[in-house]
Each structure stands twice: as C-alpha cells, then as structure tokens.
Tab-separated table of C-alpha atoms in Angstrom:
chain	number	residue	atom	x	y	z
A	1	MET	CA	8.710	-2.622	19.116
A	2	THR	CA	6.782	-2.760	22.346
A	3	GLU	CA	3.134	-3.184	21.749
A	4	PRO	CA	0.958	-0.703	23.996
A	5	SER	CA	-0.388	-2.210	26.764
A	6	HIS	CA	-4.288	-2.108	27.803
A	7	ASP	CA	-3.493	-0.637	30.730
A	8	SER	CA	-1.943	2.384	29.111
A	9	ALA	CA	-4.852	2.504	26.681
A	10	LYS	CA	-7.173	2.852	29.787
A	11	LYS	CA	-5.471	5.916	31.321
A	12	GLY	CA	-7.322	8.244	28.880
A	13	PHE	CA	-7.177	9.395	24.967
A	14	SER	CA	-4.616	12.541	24.119
A	15	LEU	CA	-5.774	14.757	21.773
A	16	GLY	CA	-1.815	15.443	21.077
A	17	ARG	CA	-2.050	11.451	19.396
A	18	LEU	CA	-4.207	12.852	16.808
A	19	ILE	CA	-1.848	15.019	15.557
A	20	PRO	CA	-0.121	12.724	12.971
A	21	ILE	CA	-3.467	12.000	11.545
A	22	LEU	CA	-4.374	15.806	11.358
A	23	ILE	CA	-1.491	16.349	9.634
A	24	LEU	CA	-1.929	13.485	6.798
A	25	LEU	CA	-5.840	14.614	6.639
A	26	ALA	CA	-4.727	18.441	6.180
A	27	GLY	CA	-2.390	17.125	3.544
A	28	LEU	CA	-5.104	15.660	1.706
A	29	ALA	CA	-7.633	18.148	2.095
A	30	ALA	CA	-4.760	20.799	0.526
A	31	PHE	CA	-4.273	18.463	-2.360
A	32	PHE	CA	-7.590	19.034	-3.463
A	33	LEU	CA	-7.911	22.762	-2.323
A	34	PHE	CA	-5.336	23.604	-4.401
A	35	GLY	CA	-6.337	21.821	-7.491
A	36	LEU	CA	-3.241	19.587	-7.421
A	37	ASN	CA	-5.542	16.652	-8.543
A	38	ASP	CA	-5.875	18.393	-12.038
A	39	TYR	CA	-2.324	17.252	-12.575
A	40	VAL	CA	-3.112	13.677	-11.646
A	41	SER	CA	-3.995	12.473	-15.565
A	42	PHE	CA	-2.549	11.260	-18.452
A	43	ASP	CA	-2.836	14.333	-20.460
A	44	VAL	CA	-0.687	16.122	-17.890
A	45	LEU	CA	2.076	13.185	-18.218
A	46	ARG	CA	1.706	13.045	-22.046
A	47	ASP	CA	2.153	16.825	-22.289
A	48	ASN	CA	5.271	16.896	-19.935
A	49	ARG	CA	6.919	13.761	-20.991
A	50	ALA	CA	9.515	14.824	-23.180
A	51	ASN	CA	10.610	17.445	-19.799
A	52	LEU	CA	10.260	14.279	-17.423
A	53	LEU	CA	12.330	12.128	-19.358
A	54	ASP	CA	14.905	14.463	-20.070
A	55	LEU	CA	15.193	14.935	-16.352
A	56	VAL	CA	15.291	11.288	-15.541
A	57	ALA	CA	18.349	11.059	-18.267
A	58	ARG	CA	20.008	14.293	-16.606
A	59	TYR	CA	19.864	13.489	-12.980
A	60	GLY	CA	19.587	9.628	-12.758
A	61	ILE	CA	19.522	8.182	-9.245
A	62	VAL	CA	18.339	11.745	-7.670
A	63	ALA	CA	15.232	11.404	-9.932
A	64	GLY	CA	14.794	7.793	-8.695
A	65	LEU	CA	15.009	9.049	-5.160
A	66	CYS	CA	12.709	12.072	-5.527
A	67	PHE	CA	10.294	9.424	-7.391
A	68	ILE	CA	10.531	7.465	-4.181
A	69	GLY	CA	9.580	10.451	-2.079
A	70	VAL	CA	6.412	11.557	-4.365
A	71	TYR	CA	5.342	8.329	-4.237
A	72	ALA	CA	5.870	7.839	-0.277
A	73	LEU	CA	3.872	11.030	-0.072
A	74	VAL	CA	1.211	9.953	-2.252
A	75	ALA	CA	0.755	6.569	-0.245
A	76	ALA	CA	0.946	8.333	3.102
A	77	PHE	CA	-1.509	11.153	2.661
A	78	SER	CA	-3.922	8.763	0.713
A	79	ILE	CA	-3.963	10.568	-2.511
A	80	PRO	CA	-5.586	8.727	-5.642
A	81	GLY	CA	-3.503	8.158	-8.127
A	82	GLY	CA	-1.534	5.301	-7.077
A	83	ALA	CA	-2.024	3.340	-10.395
A	84	LEU	CA	-1.058	6.381	-12.583
A	85	LEU	CA	1.849	7.009	-10.849
A	86	THR	CA	3.058	3.413	-10.733
A	87	ILE	CA	2.931	3.680	-14.625
A	88	THR	CA	4.275	6.501	-14.713
A	89	GLY	CA	7.166	4.745	-12.799
A	90	GLY	CA	7.419	2.388	-15.532
A	91	PHE	CA	7.543	4.768	-18.381
A	92	LEU	CA	10.496	7.141	-16.593
A	93	PHE	CA	12.605	4.320	-15.302
A	94	GLY	CA	11.551	1.171	-17.101
A	95	PRO	CA	9.761	-1.857	-15.586
A	96	VAL	CA	12.407	-3.350	-13.273
A	97	PHE	CA	13.509	0.092	-11.825
A	98	GLY	CA	10.001	1.466	-12.173
A	99	THR	CA	8.768	-1.486	-9.856
A	100	ILE	CA	11.784	-1.254	-7.686
A	101	TYR	CA	11.125	3.028	-7.008
A	102	VAL	CA	7.714	2.232	-6.692
A	103	VAL	CA	7.756	-0.550	-4.127
A	104	ILE	CA	10.108	0.976	-2.069
A	105	GLY	CA	7.955	4.443	-1.964
A	106	ALA	CA	4.945	2.894	-1.613
A	107	THR	CA	6.293	1.065	1.832
A	108	LEU	CA	7.487	3.790	3.264
A	109	GLY	CA	4.178	5.767	2.434
A	110	ALA	CA	1.894	3.180	3.951
A	111	SER	CA	4.116	2.353	6.946
A	112	ALA	CA	3.963	5.963	7.853
A	113	LEU	CA	0.340	6.059	7.591
A	114	PHE	CA	0.113	2.397	9.564
A	115	LEU	CA	2.396	3.962	12.416
A	116	ALA	CA	0.132	7.294	12.502
A	117	ALA	CA	-3.046	5.545	12.618
A	118	ARG	CA	-1.570	3.251	15.256
A	119	TYR	CA	-0.254	5.882	17.474
A	120	ALA	CA	-3.757	8.099	17.129
A	121	PHE	CA	-6.514	5.157	17.478
A	122	ALA	CA	-5.222	1.593	18.182
A	123	ASP	CA	-4.930	1.828	22.236
A	124	LEU	CA	-8.286	3.519	22.303
A	125	LEU	CA	-10.018	0.945	20.086
A	126	ARG	CA	-8.374	-1.961	21.714
A	127	ALA	CA	-9.309	-0.801	25.187
A	128	LYS	CA	-13.007	0.016	24.111
A	129	ALA	CA	-13.214	-3.238	21.789
A	130	GLY	CA	-15.198	-5.902	23.065
A	131	ALA	CA	-14.394	-9.868	23.275
A	132	ALA	CA	-15.619	-10.739	19.505
A	133	ILE	CA	-13.151	-7.597	18.169
A	134	ARG	CA	-10.380	-8.989	20.264
A	135	LYS	CA	-10.797	-12.478	19.197
A	136	MET	CA	-10.707	-11.487	15.703
A	137	GLU	CA	-7.897	-9.330	16.694
A	138	ASP	CA	-6.017	-12.670	17.922
A	139	GLY	CA	-6.636	-14.465	14.963
A	140	PHE	CA	-5.386	-12.193	12.513
A	141	ARG	CA	-2.356	-11.180	14.464
A	142	GLU	CA	-1.804	-14.848	14.788
A	143	ASN	CA	-1.438	-15.334	10.853
A	144	ALA	CA	-0.949	-11.506	10.168
A	145	PHE	CA	1.530	-11.860	7.560
A	146	ASN	CA	-0.191	-14.435	5.503
A	147	TYR	CA	-3.222	-12.491	5.884
A	148	LEU	CA	-1.794	-9.073	5.084
A	149	LEU	CA	0.285	-10.724	2.197
A	150	LEU	CA	-2.997	-11.779	0.681
A	151	LEU	CA	-4.646	-8.861	0.884
A	152	ARG	CA	-1.797	-6.754	-0.998
A	153	LEU	CA	-1.540	-9.460	-3.540
A	154	VAL	CA	-5.352	-9.697	-4.426
A	155	PRO	CA	-6.573	-6.042	-5.348
A	156	LEU	CA	-10.177	-6.465	-4.119
A	157	PHE	CA	-9.795	-2.996	-1.551
A	158	PRO	CA	-8.435	0.159	-1.830
A	159	PHE	CA	-4.530	0.668	-1.183
A	160	PHE	CA	-5.425	2.759	1.873
A	161	VAL	CA	-7.937	0.652	3.387
A	162	VAL	CA	-5.067	-2.024	3.524
A	163	ASN	CA	-2.747	0.322	5.081
A	164	LEU	CA	-5.152	0.978	7.941
A	165	VAL	CA	-6.849	-1.899	9.091
A	166	PRO	CA	-3.879	-3.845	10.587
A	167	ALA	CA	-2.798	-0.737	12.629
A	168	PHE	CA	-6.251	-1.458	14.489
A	169	LEU	CA	-5.258	-5.289	14.794
A	170	GLY	CA	-2.381	-5.426	16.620
A	171	VAL	CA	0.028	-6.213	13.404
A	172	THR	CA	3.870	-5.210	14.484
A	173	LEU	CA	5.482	-3.045	12.106
A	174	ARG	CA	8.181	-5.456	10.874
A	175	THR	CA	5.229	-7.796	9.892
A	176	TYR	CA	3.652	-5.035	8.329
A	177	VAL	CA	6.388	-3.650	6.271
A	178	VAL	CA	7.651	-7.065	5.152
A	179	ALA	CA	4.197	-8.047	3.913
A	180	THR	CA	3.678	-4.780	2.149
A	181	PHE	CA	6.910	-4.869	0.559
A	182	ILE	CA	6.595	-8.232	-0.628
A	183	GLY	CA	2.872	-8.437	-1.673
A	184	ILE	CA	2.748	-5.196	-3.750
A	185	ILE	CA	5.603	-6.497	-6.170
A	186	PRO	CA	3.218	-8.300	-8.911
A	187	GLY	CA	0.699	-5.601	-9.179
A	188	SER	CA	3.088	-3.035	-9.185
A	189	PHE	CA	5.500	-4.805	-12.079
A	190	VAL	CA	2.361	-5.448	-14.166
A	191	TYR	CA	1.773	-1.752	-14.058
A	192	ALA	CA	5.379	-0.578	-14.714
A	193	LEU	CA	5.105	-2.816	-17.671
A	194	VAL	CA	2.039	-1.093	-19.240
A	195	GLY	CA	3.975	1.924	-18.289
A	196	ASN	CA	7.153	0.655	-20.299
A	197	GLY	CA	4.706	1.005	-23.332
A	198	LEU	CA	3.417	4.409	-22.584
A	199	GLY	CA	5.220	6.323	-25.225
A	200	ALA	CA	3.898	4.445	-27.886
A	201	ILE	CA	0.156	4.302	-26.255
A	202	PHE	CA	0.175	8.089	-26.150
A	203	ASP	CA	1.850	8.306	-30.384
A	204	ARG	CA	-1.703	6.125	-31.009
A	205	GLY	CA	-3.532	9.048	-29.027
A	206	GLU	CA	-4.591	6.627	-26.571
A	207	VAL	CA	-4.449	6.194	-22.859
A	208	PRO	CA	-3.269	3.131	-21.056
A	209	ASP	CA	-6.209	0.653	-19.610
A	210	LEU	CA	-5.829	0.683	-15.541
A	211	GLY	CA	-7.708	-2.501	-15.515
A	212	ALA	CA	-4.755	-4.223	-16.905
A	213	ILE	CA	-3.858	-5.884	-13.883
A	214	PHE	CA	-7.442	-7.976	-14.340
A	215	GLN	CA	-6.601	-9.433	-17.745
A	216	PRO	CA	-5.892	-13.433	-17.488
A	217	GLN	CA	-2.242	-13.329	-18.530
A	218	PHE	CA	-1.716	-11.172	-15.291
A	219	LEU	CA	-4.460	-11.864	-12.674
A	220	ALA	CA	-3.740	-15.774	-12.956
A	221	PRO	CA	-0.320	-15.370	-11.636
A	222	ILE	CA	-1.075	-13.323	-8.818
A	223	LEU	CA	-4.157	-15.177	-7.871
A	224	GLY	CA	-1.554	-18.314	-7.594
A	225	LEU	CA	0.867	-16.359	-5.308
A	226	ALA	CA	-2.562	-15.327	-3.452
A	227	VAL	CA	-3.239	-19.046	-2.449
A	228	LEU	CA	0.223	-19.810	-2.163
A	229	ALA	CA	0.026	-17.209	0.776
A	230	VAL	CA	-3.076	-18.697	2.593
A	231	ILE	CA	-2.293	-22.220	2.129
A	232	PRO	CA	-0.128	-22.576	5.554
A	233	VAL	CA	-3.170	-20.535	7.071
A	234	ILE	CA	-5.229	-23.411	5.839
A	235	TYR	CA	-3.259	-26.368	7.088
A	236	LYS	CA	-2.444	-24.697	10.335
A	237	LYS	CA	-6.212	-24.775	10.791
A	238	MET	CA	-7.056	-28.065	9.686
A	239	LYS	CA	-3.987	-29.109	11.929
A	240	ASP	CA	-5.291	-27.755	14.916
A	241	ARG	CA	-8.845	-28.822	14.386
A	242	LYS	CA	-7.352	-32.188	13.788
A	243	ASN	CA	-5.611	-32.110	17.346
A	244	ARG	CA	-8.779	-31.013	19.083
A	245	VAL	CA	-10.676	-33.973	18.022
C-alpha cells in the first residue's frame, strides 16, 4: 500500500476523511444510548447459555462466522467487553476454535479502526508534527513489527489504544495485521481456556476471573515471548552503536 506523501497532507484537510471515524463513534454512542451495554455481562451469558450452545450445535461454522463478525464489530467500534467476548468464544467453541475465531475477528476489527484512523488523521498529524515526533515515528517504523508485537503480547495498554497509535506512526497495514494477529494469540488462548470451563464455574454460582491472564502460570510464558520479540531490536541498536564507535 502506498504511503501518503507530506505534500498531499499539506494541501488541506477534508472533512470527508472524518466519515469513517464518525461512523465508528456513532456506533459506539448508539451502543450505550440503546442500553446494549446491559447485555455485556456474565449474568446474561449464564441465562442464555443453553440457547447459545444450541445455536452453535445446529449451525456449526455459520455460528463461528457470526461470532467472528460480532467480534470484529466490537473491536472496530472499541466497545468494552473484549475479554468477556473472548471467554464466550472459548465457552461456545472450545479453546482452539474459540481462539481462532477471536483472533480473526479481533484482527479484522482492529485493522478497520487502524485504517479509519490513518485515513482521517495520519496525513494531518504528519504534516503538523515537529522534528521530535517525526524522529519517534521513524524509530517506531524501523522496528514496527517487534514493537507492535510487544505491545500486543504485554497487556499494559487498552486494546483500542494499541489499535490507534500505529496509525499515527506510519506503520504499514501488512505489518500491523501480521503483528496483531500473532501478538493476540497467547492472551486470547488464556481467556478461551477460562471460557472452556465456564459451565462448571456457572454451576458453582461463580463468575470467571478476568485477571486470569496475570496469574504467573499464564503471564510468565507471555512475558517470555515479549522478551523474544524485543531482543532483535536491542541487538540491532547495540550493533548500530558499536558501528558508530
């Protein structure tokens, strides 16, 4: 995909570029305005679990495709409840297919938000950015895959924030999609595993722990992968510094 030039950014800012972002914001506002957030709860899932499991049993792959579509919309519109939806995926489809459907849906939705933000604002911000911002942009873009993979693996920042920031730092769509797809697999699998045992949790009158990903047995391997992701960046910087000496 061809990156927009600085010259094109200086020609002016078109309000038409805001349309995709405005659509996403309107969808998010409608979600709360119509009270749909009241349905994002484990209580609702518990009360409807028999019907949902029956739908999955009857429609199979079609149900999986519908779940992917719903997850993509949730990610694109930055609707709260991604962890709950990931657990639901594990509950309905099992840890393996649940993870697959979640990762596909989340990557599609995140990519839609990324493209909308880049289309609306990236040229303008790049034209107005000072030298320091451009230097940071160049540094991030140079190791974009590793940095983005690290941000995806380590759950320190909200999902929608990590969706947006690369759009303003010149990350290519291909790098964004691949790093997002790979980076969210471990965390998604952890929550899908929690969802796989959700029936037993409901039977005990309990709700799952959304902080499960921070338990040592899950967090340690994820942090290990994060270290592997950042090692090439550290090695490259050390090599460049050595060559300059």
